[in-house]
PDB file of C-alpha atoms in Angstrom:
ATOM      1  CA  MET A   6      30.851 -58.459  56.600  1.00 80.00           C
ATOM      2  CA  LYS A   7      33.476 -55.848  57.310  1.00 79.00           C
ATOM      3  CA  PRO A   8      32.760 -52.801  59.551  1.00 83.00           C
ATOM      4  CA  SER A   9      32.661 -50.413  56.572  1.00 82.00           C
ATOM      5  CA  GLU A  10      30.093 -52.616  54.805  1.00 84.00           C
ATOM      6  CA  VAL A  11      27.888 -52.674  57.893  1.00 84.00           C
ATOM      7  CA  GLU A  12      28.109 -48.924  58.444  1.00 82.00           C
ATOM      8  CA  ALA A  13      27.000 -48.357  54.848  1.00 85.00           C
ATOM      9  CA  LEU A  14      23.748 -50.284  55.424  1.00 86.00           C
ATOM     10  CA  GLU A  15      20.524 -48.351  55.720  1.00 87.00           C
ATOM     11  CA  GLY A  16      19.479 -48.405  59.367  1.00 87.00           C
ATOM     12  CA  CYS A  17      23.021 -48.555  60.763  1.00 87.00           C
ATOM     13  CA  SER A  18      24.417 -45.494  62.524  1.00 87.00           C
ATOM     14  CA  SER A  19      27.853 -47.080  63.026  1.00 85.00           C
ATOM     15  CA  GLU A  20      29.602 -50.378  62.487  1.00 85.00           C
ATOM     16  CA  THR A  21      28.164 -51.654  65.781  1.00 87.00           C
ATOM     17  CA  GLN A  22      24.668 -50.117  66.030  1.00 89.00           C
ATOM     18  CA  CYS A  23      21.648 -50.559  63.768  1.00 90.00           C
ATOM     19  CA  LEU A  24      17.906 -50.068  64.100  1.00 91.00           C
ATOM     20  CA  TYR A  25      15.379 -52.100  62.097  1.00 92.00           C
ATOM     21  CA  GLU A  26      11.700 -52.890  62.313  1.00 90.00           C
ATOM     22  CA  ILE A  27      10.969 -56.508  63.270  1.00 87.00           C
ATOM     23  CA  LEU A  28       7.520 -57.859  64.071  1.00 83.00           C
ATOM     24  CA  GLY A  29       6.028 -54.366  64.063  1.00 84.00           C
ATOM     25  CA  LYS A  30       8.520 -52.636  66.392  1.00 89.00           C
ATOM     26  CA  ASN A  31      11.883 -50.940  66.054  1.00 91.00           C
ATOM     27  CA  ARG A  32      14.620 -53.223  67.357  1.00 92.00           C
ATOM     28  CA  TYR A  33      18.186 -52.326  68.220  1.00 92.00           C
ATOM     29  CA  PHE A  34      20.926 -54.463  66.736  1.00 92.00           C
ATOM     30  CA  THR A  35      24.355 -54.554  68.344  1.00 92.00           C
ATOM     31  CA  LEU A  36      27.053 -56.030  66.135  1.00 90.00           C
ATOM     32  CA  PHE A  37      30.244 -57.717  67.304  1.00 90.00           C
ATOM     33  CA  TYR A  38      33.439 -58.506  65.431  1.00 87.00           C
ATOM     34  CA  GLY A  39      35.917 -61.203  66.428  1.00 76.00           C
ATOM     35  CA  THR A  40      35.486 -63.626  69.297  1.00 55.00           C
ATOM     36  CA  ASP A  41      35.026 -61.268  72.259  1.00 54.00           C
ATOM     37  CA  GLU A  42      31.392 -60.153  72.402  1.00 57.00           C
ATOM     38  CA  THR A  43      32.011 -57.667  75.201  1.00 52.00           C
ATOM     39  CA  SER A  44      34.776 -55.557  73.702  1.00 49.00           C
ATOM     40  CA  THR A  45      34.070 -54.781  70.066  1.00 48.00           C
ATOM     41  CA  ALA A  46      30.859 -52.849  70.640  1.00 49.00           C
ATOM     42  CA  LEU A  47      32.908 -50.261  72.559  1.00 51.00           C
ATOM     43  CA  ALA A  48      36.416 -50.490  71.089  1.00 60.00           C
ATOM     44  CA  SER A  49      37.962 -49.387  67.845  1.00 70.00           C
ATOM     45  CA  ILE A  50      37.358 -52.117  65.286  1.00 76.00           C
ATOM     46  CA  PRO A  51      40.050 -53.037  62.761  1.00 76.00           C
ATOM     47  CA  SER A  52      38.862 -52.520  59.181  1.00 72.00           C
ATOM     48  CA  THR A  53      39.709 -56.165  58.417  1.00 75.00           C
ATOM     49  CA  ALA A  54      37.539 -57.574  61.230  1.00 81.00           C
ATOM     50  CA  THR A  55      34.549 -59.678  60.245  1.00 83.00           C
ATOM     51  CA  LEU A  56      31.108 -59.736  61.809  1.00 87.00           C
ATOM     52  CA  THR A  57      30.645 -62.687  64.198  1.00 90.00           C
ATOM     53  CA  HIS A  58      27.553 -61.924  66.319  1.00 91.00           C
ATOM     54  CA  ILE A  59      24.393 -59.878  65.945  1.00 92.00           C
ATOM     55  CA  HIS A  60      22.392 -59.237  69.118  1.00 94.00           C
ATOM     56  CA  ILE A  61      18.810 -58.113  68.568  1.00 95.00           C
ATOM     57  CA  ASP A  62      17.077 -56.527  71.558  1.00 95.00           C
ATOM     58  CA  MET A  63      13.532 -57.890  71.497  1.00 95.00           C
ATOM     59  CA  GLY A  64      12.265 -56.008  74.549  1.00 93.00           C
ATOM     60  CA  VAL A  65      10.829 -56.886  77.918  1.00 94.00           C
ATOM     61  CA  HIS A  66       9.791 -60.481  78.562  1.00 95.00           C
ATOM     62  CA  THR A  67       6.162 -61.467  78.807  1.00 93.00           C
ATOM     63  CA  ASP A  68       4.952 -65.049  78.520  1.00 94.00           C
ATOM     64  CA  GLU A  69       3.020 -64.175  75.353  1.00 95.00           C
ATOM     65  CA  TRP A  70       5.969 -62.398  73.708  1.00 93.00           C
ATOM     66  CA  PHE A  71       8.353 -65.230  74.610  1.00 94.00           C
ATOM     67  CA  THR A  72       5.945 -67.798  73.141  1.00 95.00           C
ATOM     68  CA  GLU A  73       5.536 -65.778  69.933  1.00 94.00           C
ATOM     69  CA  LEU A  74       9.300 -65.426  69.465  1.00 94.00           C
ATOM     70  CA  TYR A  75       9.927 -69.079  70.292  1.00 96.00           C
ATOM     71  CA  GLU A  76       7.255 -70.278  67.853  1.00 95.00           C
ATOM     72  CA  THR A  77       8.485 -67.929  65.118  1.00 94.00           C
ATOM     73  CA  LEU A  78      12.079 -69.134  65.470  1.00 95.00           C
ATOM     74  CA  ALA A  79      11.075 -72.808  65.792  1.00 96.00           C
ATOM     75  CA  ALA A  80       9.024 -72.566  62.597  1.00 96.00           C
ATOM     76  CA  GLN A  81      12.092 -71.315  60.700  1.00 96.00           C
ATOM     77  CA  HIS A  82      14.949 -73.231  62.368  1.00 96.00           C
ATOM     78  CA  PRO A  83      15.219 -76.675  63.972  1.00 95.00           C
ATOM     79  CA  ILE A  84      15.629 -76.600  67.748  1.00 95.00           C
ATOM     80  CA  SER A  85      19.131 -77.721  68.692  1.00 93.00           C
ATOM     81  CA  HIS A  86      19.241 -77.001  72.426  1.00 93.00           C
ATOM     82  CA  LEU A  87      16.738 -76.716  75.234  1.00 93.00           C
ATOM     83  CA  PRO A  88      18.051 -75.705  78.665  1.00 92.00           C
ATOM     84  CA  THR A  89      18.914 -78.590  80.965  1.00 89.00           C
ATOM     85  CA  ASN A  90      17.279 -78.850  84.390  1.00 90.00           C
ATOM     86  CA  ARG A  91      20.562 -77.656  85.890  1.00 88.00           C
ATOM     87  CA  GLU A  92      20.596 -74.563  83.629  1.00 90.00           C
ATOM     88  CA  LYS A  93      16.977 -73.829  84.548  1.00 93.00           C
ATOM     89  CA  ASP A  94      17.723 -74.203  88.274  1.00 93.00           C
ATOM     90  CA  GLN A  95      20.738 -71.895  88.034  1.00 93.00           C
ATOM     91  CA  PHE A  96      18.657 -69.269  86.240  1.00 94.00           C
ATOM     92  CA  ASN A  97      15.735 -69.566  88.656  1.00 93.00           C
ATOM     93  CA  LYS A  98      18.055 -69.279  91.672  1.00 93.00           C
ATOM     94  CA  GLY A  99      19.817 -66.252  90.171  1.00 90.00           C
ATOM     95  CA  THR A 100      23.177 -68.020  89.860  1.00 93.00           C
ATOM     96  CA  ASN A 101      23.119 -67.333  86.116  1.00 94.00           C
ATOM     97  CA  ASN A 102      21.483 -64.221  84.693  1.00 96.00           C
ATOM     98  CA  LYS A 103      20.653 -65.703  81.321  1.00 95.00           C
ATOM     99  CA  ILE A 104      19.231 -68.851  79.835  1.00 95.00           C
ATOM    100  CA  THR A 105      19.368 -69.778  76.167  1.00 95.00           C
ATOM    101  CA  ILE A 106      17.445 -71.889  73.676  1.00 96.00           C
ATOM    102  CA  GLY A 107      19.413 -72.811  70.559  1.00 95.00           C
ATOM    103  CA  PHE A 108      18.166 -73.140  67.004  1.00 96.00           C
ATOM    104  CA  ALA A 109      19.900 -74.106  63.741  1.00 93.00           C
ATOM    105  CA  ASN A 110      22.797 -75.887  65.456  1.00 91.00           C
ATOM    106  CA  GLY A 111      23.511 -72.915  67.695  1.00 91.00           C
ATOM    107  CA  SER A 112      23.661 -70.249  65.014  1.00 95.00           C
ATOM    108  CA  VAL A 113      20.382 -68.673  66.197  1.00 96.00           C
ATOM    109  CA  LEU A 114      19.665 -68.200  69.898  1.00 97.00           C
ATOM    110  CA  LEU A 115      16.734 -67.008  71.966  1.00 97.00           C
ATOM    111  CA  THR A 116      18.061 -65.724  75.270  1.00 97.00           C
ATOM    112  CA  LEU A 117      16.173 -64.658  78.374  1.00 96.00           C
ATOM    113  CA  ILE A 118      18.270 -62.209  80.404  1.00 96.00           C
ATOM    114  CA  ARG A 119      17.641 -61.167  83.997  1.00 95.00           C
ATOM    115  CA  ARG A 120      18.145 -57.446  84.587  1.00 92.00           C
ATOM    116  CA  GLN A 121      17.830 -55.590  87.871  1.00 89.00           C
ATOM    117  CA  TYR A 122      14.096 -54.870  87.496  1.00 90.00           C
ATOM    118  CA  ASN A 123      12.872 -57.121  84.695  1.00 93.00           C
ATOM    119  CA  LEU A 124      13.586 -59.868  82.208  1.00 95.00           C
ATOM    120  CA  VAL A 125      14.468 -59.065  78.600  1.00 96.00           C
ATOM    121  CA  LEU A 126      14.564 -61.139  75.453  1.00 96.00           C
ATOM    122  CA  ARG A 127      17.364 -61.164  72.917  1.00 96.00           C
ATOM    123  CA  VAL A 128      17.800 -62.996  69.646  1.00 96.00           C
ATOM    124  CA  VAL A 129      21.426 -63.689  68.735  1.00 95.00           C
ATOM    125  CA  ILE A 130      22.701 -64.693  65.319  1.00 94.00           C
ATOM    126  CA  GLN A 131      26.278 -65.939  65.309  1.00 94.00           C
ATOM    127  CA  ASP A 132      28.820 -67.272  62.875  1.00 91.00           C
ATOM    128  CA  GLN A 133      29.772 -70.919  62.440  1.00 91.00           C
ATOM    129  CA  GLU A 134      32.848 -70.765  64.684  1.00 90.00           C
ATOM    130  CA  ALA A 135      30.864 -69.348  67.597  1.00 88.00           C
ATOM    131  CA  SER A 136      28.014 -71.823  67.099  1.00 91.00           C
ATOM    132  CA  ILE A 137      30.444 -74.775  67.113  1.00 91.00           C
ATOM    133  CA  ALA A 138      31.995 -73.571  70.391  1.00 88.00           C
ATOM    134  CA  LEU A 139      28.537 -73.120  71.900  1.00 88.00           C
ATOM    135  CA  ARG A 140      27.394 -76.591  70.822  1.00 88.00           C
ATOM    136  CA  GLN A 141      30.485 -78.071  72.465  1.00 89.00           C
ATOM    137  CA  SER A 142      29.666 -76.270  75.730  1.00 86.00           C
ATOM    138  CA  TRP A 143      26.077 -77.565  75.532  1.00 83.00           C
ATOM    139  CA  GLU A 144      27.366 -81.107  75.055  1.00 82.00           C
ATOM    140  CA  ARG A 145      29.611 -80.746  78.135  1.00 80.00           C
ATOM    141  CA  ALA A 146      26.679 -79.352  80.151  1.00 72.00           C
ATOM    142  CA  VAL A 147      24.412 -82.246  79.143  1.00 68.00           C
ATOM    143  CA  THR A 148      27.133 -84.770  80.027  1.00 70.00           C
ATOM    144  CA  LYS A 149      27.757 -83.054  83.373  1.00 67.00           C
ATOM    145  CA  SER A 150      24.012 -82.867  84.100  1.00 61.00           C
ATOM    146  CA  ALA A 151      23.531 -86.559  83.262  1.00 63.00           C
ATOM    147  CA  ALA A 152      26.409 -87.542  85.550  1.00 62.00           C
ATOM    148  CA  GLN A 153      24.796 -85.860  88.564  1.00 61.00           C
TER     149      GLN A 153
END
């Protein structure tokens, strides 16, 4: 989708911000165009850019909410990546501030993000190019973890 098509959608206040009800609560969607997820939400977006990532803020983490989201996603998409022991250790030690479970060959992600005072959950939907790059990084991580 192009930025103008997104902005025309009901629920979207701009080409990068939308609000929809999911699982009984309003959820903020942040949309990204191109390969750099950090810049397009804030920068001017070329009219020819195409949507590559959708981040859905699913709120503060609780064990129950995480389990519900995980089970909902797993019922709809095959699991393609579970965090390695190394990834879990890095998250638990605070070396990494997020940990991700992949579904549908990396096109759907459930991410747990550490913030200053809490943990939040995010669902990410990404295009094929981004999911291929992510799968390759997972494969390298598994190889590196197995070698240790």
